[in-house]
């Protein structure tokens, strides 16, 4: 299996500084700052990237599980909401909530929910985030 890399650069102190995050083999940079992470500032933050990773991983895993079970997923759209809270005086990621809408012909609702739960519990990012509470609402379109 492949090892992936990401880079982060930060200049200045926490409140007034700024930085950028970049993925290996990508020209896209994600600027971030104290305001974009803890307030309402413009830019990215680590929690957004974790959310993107979780949403993407879940969508791929769910599509794979559906195909393995004989279904042909047309689309799986996932939004992850990552919650950052103060726990014991320290900022802590506590929850990832997945909102899923999928188009899967010829699947029954109970089977859809069962397979969505299986994907939520077993995608690699969910497994990596095992110390936080992961919730999901899955809707069949």
PDB file of C-alpha atoms in Angstrom:
ATOM      1  CA  UNK A   1       0.000   0.000   0.000  1.00  0.00           C
ATOM      2  CA  UNK A   2       1.041   3.553  -0.692  1.00  0.00           C
ATOM      3  CA  UNK A   3       2.232   6.119   1.867  1.00  0.00           C
ATOM      4  CA  UNK A   4       0.796   9.589   1.217  1.00  0.00           C
ATOM      5  CA  UNK A   5       2.293  12.888   2.269  1.00  0.00           C
ATOM      6  CA  UNK A   6       0.972  16.325   3.049  1.00  0.00           C
ATOM      7  CA  UNK A   7       2.893  19.438   3.987  1.00  0.00           C
ATOM      8  CA  UNK A   8       2.060  22.339   6.252  1.00  0.00           C
ATOM      9  CA  UNK A   9       3.919  25.621   6.627  1.00  0.00           C
ATOM     10  CA  UNK A  10       3.198  28.182   9.358  1.00  0.00           C
ATOM     11  CA  UNK A  11       4.634  31.667   9.862  1.00  0.00           C
ATOM     12  CA  UNK A  12       4.233  33.796  12.944  1.00  0.00           C
ATOM     13  CA  UNK A  13       2.483  33.268  16.230  1.00  0.00           C
ATOM     14  CA  UNK A  14      -0.811  31.423  16.663  1.00  0.00           C
ATOM     15  CA  UNK A  15      -3.233  34.373  16.628  1.00  0.00           C
ATOM     16  CA  UNK A  16      -1.550  36.597  14.027  1.00  0.00           C
ATOM     17  CA  UNK A  17       0.268  34.050  11.909  1.00  0.00           C
ATOM     18  CA  UNK A  18      -0.888  32.151   8.870  1.00  0.00           C
ATOM     19  CA  UNK A  19      -0.005  29.071   6.954  1.00  0.00           C
ATOM     20  CA  UNK A  20      -0.731  26.838   4.044  1.00  0.00           C
ATOM     21  CA  UNK A  21      -1.302  23.132   3.636  1.00  0.00           C
ATOM     22  CA  UNK A  22      -0.531  21.189   0.490  1.00  0.00           C
ATOM     23  CA  UNK A  23      -0.801  17.593  -0.642  1.00  0.00           C
ATOM     24  CA  UNK A  24       2.016  15.703  -2.271  1.00  0.00           C
ATOM     25  CA  UNK A  25       1.826  15.852  -6.082  1.00  0.00           C
ATOM     26  CA  UNK A  26      -0.666  18.740  -5.991  1.00  0.00           C
ATOM     27  CA  UNK A  27      -0.335  22.353  -7.010  1.00  0.00           C
ATOM     28  CA  UNK A  28      -3.306  23.317  -4.837  1.00  0.00           C
ATOM     29  CA  UNK A  29      -2.543  25.029  -1.551  1.00  0.00           C
ATOM     30  CA  UNK A  30      -5.008  25.560   1.281  1.00  0.00           C
ATOM     31  CA  UNK A  31      -4.319  28.752   3.253  1.00  0.00           C
ATOM     32  CA  UNK A  32      -5.273  28.646   6.929  1.00  0.00           C
ATOM     33  CA  UNK A  33      -5.135  30.881   9.960  1.00  0.00           C
ATOM     34  CA  UNK A  34      -6.348  31.167  13.540  1.00  0.00           C
ATOM     35  CA  UNK A  35      -9.491  32.905  12.274  1.00  0.00           C
ATOM     36  CA  UNK A  36     -10.268  30.215   9.680  1.00  0.00           C
ATOM     37  CA  UNK A  37      -9.897  27.538  12.322  1.00  0.00           C
ATOM     38  CA  UNK A  38     -11.381  28.969  15.495  1.00  0.00           C
ATOM     39  CA  UNK A  39     -13.496  31.911  14.321  1.00  0.00           C
ATOM     40  CA  UNK A  40     -15.302  32.843  11.103  1.00  0.00           C
ATOM     41  CA  UNK A  41     -12.299  33.712   8.937  1.00  0.00           C
ATOM     42  CA  UNK A  42     -11.809  32.831   5.294  1.00  0.00           C
ATOM     43  CA  UNK A  43      -9.608  29.869   4.489  1.00  0.00           C
ATOM     44  CA  UNK A  44      -9.204  26.215   5.289  1.00  0.00           C
ATOM     45  CA  UNK A  45      -8.403  24.424   8.520  1.00  0.00           C
ATOM     46  CA  UNK A  46      -7.288  20.938   9.560  1.00  0.00           C
ATOM     47  CA  UNK A  47     -10.847  19.924  10.478  1.00  0.00           C
ATOM     48  CA  UNK A  48     -12.047  20.697   6.936  1.00  0.00           C
ATOM     49  CA  UNK A  49      -9.346  18.443   5.544  1.00  0.00           C
ATOM     50  CA  UNK A  50     -10.265  15.678   7.988  1.00  0.00           C
ATOM     51  CA  UNK A  51     -13.903  16.108   6.925  1.00  0.00           C
ATOM     52  CA  UNK A  52     -12.972  15.927   3.255  1.00  0.00           C
ATOM     53  CA  UNK A  53     -10.954  12.794   3.898  1.00  0.00           C
ATOM     54  CA  UNK A  54     -13.786  11.177   5.853  1.00  0.00           C
ATOM     55  CA  UNK A  55     -16.454  12.064   3.271  1.00  0.00           C
ATOM     56  CA  UNK A  56     -14.299  10.859   0.387  1.00  0.00           C
ATOM     57  CA  UNK A  57     -13.246   7.649   2.097  1.00  0.00           C
ATOM     58  CA  UNK A  58     -16.798   6.806   3.134  1.00  0.00           C
ATOM     59  CA  UNK A  59     -18.153   7.465  -0.381  1.00  0.00           C
ATOM     60  CA  UNK A  60     -15.563   5.161  -1.920  1.00  0.00           C
ATOM     61  CA  UNK A  61     -16.075   2.436   0.687  1.00  0.00           C
ATOM     62  CA  UNK A  62     -19.868   2.580   0.385  1.00  0.00           C
ATOM     63  CA  UNK A  63     -19.701   2.402  -3.411  1.00  0.00           C
ATOM     64  CA  UNK A  64     -17.400  -0.609  -3.166  1.00  0.00           C
ATOM     65  CA  UNK A  65     -19.610  -2.412  -0.628  1.00  0.00           C
ATOM     66  CA  UNK A  66     -22.690  -1.768  -2.767  1.00  0.00           C
ATOM     67  CA  UNK A  67     -20.939  -3.175  -5.846  1.00  0.00           C
ATOM     68  CA  UNK A  68     -19.722  -6.225  -3.906  1.00  0.00           C
ATOM     69  CA  UNK A  69     -23.340  -6.876  -2.924  1.00  0.00           C
ATOM     70  CA  UNK A  70     -24.468  -6.677  -6.566  1.00  0.00           C
ATOM     71  CA  UNK A  71     -25.801  -3.101  -6.665  1.00  0.00           C
ATOM     72  CA  UNK A  72     -24.756  -0.456  -9.182  1.00  0.00           C
ATOM     73  CA  UNK A  73     -24.429   2.862  -7.327  1.00  0.00           C
ATOM     74  CA  UNK A  74     -25.092   5.833  -9.600  1.00  0.00           C
ATOM     75  CA  UNK A  75     -23.875   8.393  -7.067  1.00  0.00           C
ATOM     76  CA  UNK A  76     -22.886   8.661  -3.414  1.00  0.00           C
ATOM     77  CA  UNK A  77     -22.714  12.251  -2.114  1.00  0.00           C
ATOM     78  CA  UNK A  78     -21.347  12.662   1.397  1.00  0.00           C
ATOM     79  CA  UNK A  79     -20.885  15.717   3.604  1.00  0.00           C
ATOM     80  CA  UNK A  80     -18.861  15.375   6.797  1.00  0.00           C
ATOM     81  CA  UNK A  81     -19.382  17.771   9.688  1.00  0.00           C
ATOM     82  CA  UNK A  82     -16.373  17.783  12.008  1.00  0.00           C
ATOM     83  CA  UNK A  83     -16.992  19.199  15.476  1.00  0.00           C
ATOM     84  CA  UNK A  84     -14.179  20.927  17.366  1.00  0.00           C
ATOM     85  CA  UNK A  85     -14.905  21.542  21.043  1.00  0.00           C
ATOM     86  CA  UNK A  86     -12.959  22.400  24.170  1.00  0.00           C
ATOM     87  CA  UNK A  87     -12.521  19.251  26.273  1.00  0.00           C
ATOM     88  CA  UNK A  88     -10.601  19.424  29.550  1.00  0.00           C
ATOM     89  CA  UNK A  89      -9.347  22.863  28.525  1.00  0.00           C
ATOM     90  CA  UNK A  90      -7.996  21.808  25.123  1.00  0.00           C
ATOM     91  CA  UNK A  91      -9.456  22.084  21.603  1.00  0.00           C
ATOM     92  CA  UNK A  92     -10.508  18.555  20.644  1.00  0.00           C
ATOM     93  CA  UNK A  93     -12.156  16.985  17.630  1.00  0.00           C
ATOM     94  CA  UNK A  94     -15.114  15.157  19.165  1.00  0.00           C
ATOM     95  CA  UNK A  95     -17.486  14.166  16.364  1.00  0.00           C
ATOM     96  CA  UNK A  96     -17.716  13.457  12.664  1.00  0.00           C
ATOM     97  CA  UNK A  97     -21.259  13.366  11.316  1.00  0.00           C
ATOM     98  CA  UNK A  98     -21.782  12.003   7.812  1.00  0.00           C
ATOM     99  CA  UNK A  99     -24.758  13.223   5.776  1.00  0.00           C
ATOM    100  CA  UNK A 100     -25.154  10.824   2.872  1.00  0.00           C
ATOM    101  CA  UNK A 101     -27.466  10.933  -0.130  1.00  0.00           C
ATOM    102  CA  UNK A 102     -27.075   8.092  -2.609  1.00  0.00           C
ATOM    103  CA  UNK A 103     -28.738   6.957  -5.782  1.00  0.00           C
ATOM    104  CA  UNK A 104     -28.740   3.171  -5.903  1.00  0.00           C
ATOM    105  CA  UNK A 105     -31.295   1.500  -8.153  1.00  0.00           C
ATOM    106  CA  UNK A 106     -33.157  -1.619  -7.007  1.00  0.00           C
ATOM    107  CA  UNK A 107     -32.071  -1.579  -3.365  1.00  0.00           C
ATOM    108  CA  UNK A 108     -34.398  -1.867  -0.402  1.00  0.00           C
ATOM    109  CA  UNK A 109     -34.181   0.748   2.342  1.00  0.00           C
ATOM    110  CA  UNK A 110     -33.163  -1.705   5.077  1.00  0.00           C
ATOM    111  CA  UNK A 111     -30.347  -3.156   2.944  1.00  0.00           C
ATOM    112  CA  UNK A 112     -29.230   0.361   2.009  1.00  0.00           C
ATOM    113  CA  UNK A 113     -29.009   1.364   5.689  1.00  0.00           C
ATOM    114  CA  UNK A 114     -27.210  -1.838   6.650  1.00  0.00           C
ATOM    115  CA  UNK A 115     -24.558  -1.376   3.949  1.00  0.00           C
ATOM    116  CA  UNK A 116     -24.159   2.338   4.734  1.00  0.00           C
ATOM    117  CA  UNK A 117     -23.514   1.449   8.384  1.00  0.00           C
ATOM    118  CA  UNK A 118     -20.983  -1.172   7.331  1.00  0.00           C
ATOM    119  CA  UNK A 119     -19.146   1.458   5.248  1.00  0.00           C
ATOM    120  CA  UNK A 120     -19.265   3.989   8.105  1.00  0.00           C
ATOM    121  CA  UNK A 121     -17.738   1.504  10.518  1.00  0.00           C
ATOM    122  CA  UNK A 122     -15.101   0.104   8.182  1.00  0.00           C
ATOM    123  CA  UNK A 123     -13.778   2.815   5.888  1.00  0.00           C
ATOM    124  CA  UNK A 124     -10.095   3.464   6.712  1.00  0.00           C
ATOM    125  CA  UNK A 125     -10.689   7.057   7.830  1.00  0.00           C
ATOM    126  CA  UNK A 126     -13.507   6.003  10.181  1.00  0.00           C
ATOM    127  CA  UNK A 127     -11.166   3.437  11.636  1.00  0.00           C
ATOM    128  CA  UNK A 128      -8.439   6.076  12.044  1.00  0.00           C
ATOM    129  CA  UNK A 129     -10.947   8.364  13.775  1.00  0.00           C
ATOM    130  CA  UNK A 130     -11.909   5.645  16.243  1.00  0.00           C
ATOM    131  CA  UNK A 131     -11.416   7.892  19.264  1.00  0.00           C
ATOM    132  CA  UNK A 132     -14.265  10.208  18.234  1.00  0.00           C
ATOM    133  CA  UNK A 133     -18.012   9.736  17.966  1.00  0.00           C
ATOM    134  CA  UNK A 134     -19.075   9.028  14.359  1.00  0.00           C
ATOM    135  CA  UNK A 135     -22.720   9.465  13.413  1.00  0.00           C
ATOM    136  CA  UNK A 136     -24.522   9.210  10.103  1.00  0.00           C
ATOM    137  CA  UNK A 137     -27.767  10.010   8.360  1.00  0.00           C
ATOM    138  CA  UNK A 138     -28.111   8.171   5.064  1.00  0.00           C
ATOM    139  CA  UNK A 139     -30.858   8.891   2.554  1.00  0.00           C
ATOM    140  CA  UNK A 140     -31.711   6.904  -0.529  1.00  0.00           C
ATOM    141  CA  UNK A 141     -32.573   9.119  -3.465  1.00  0.00           C
TER     142      UNK A 141
END
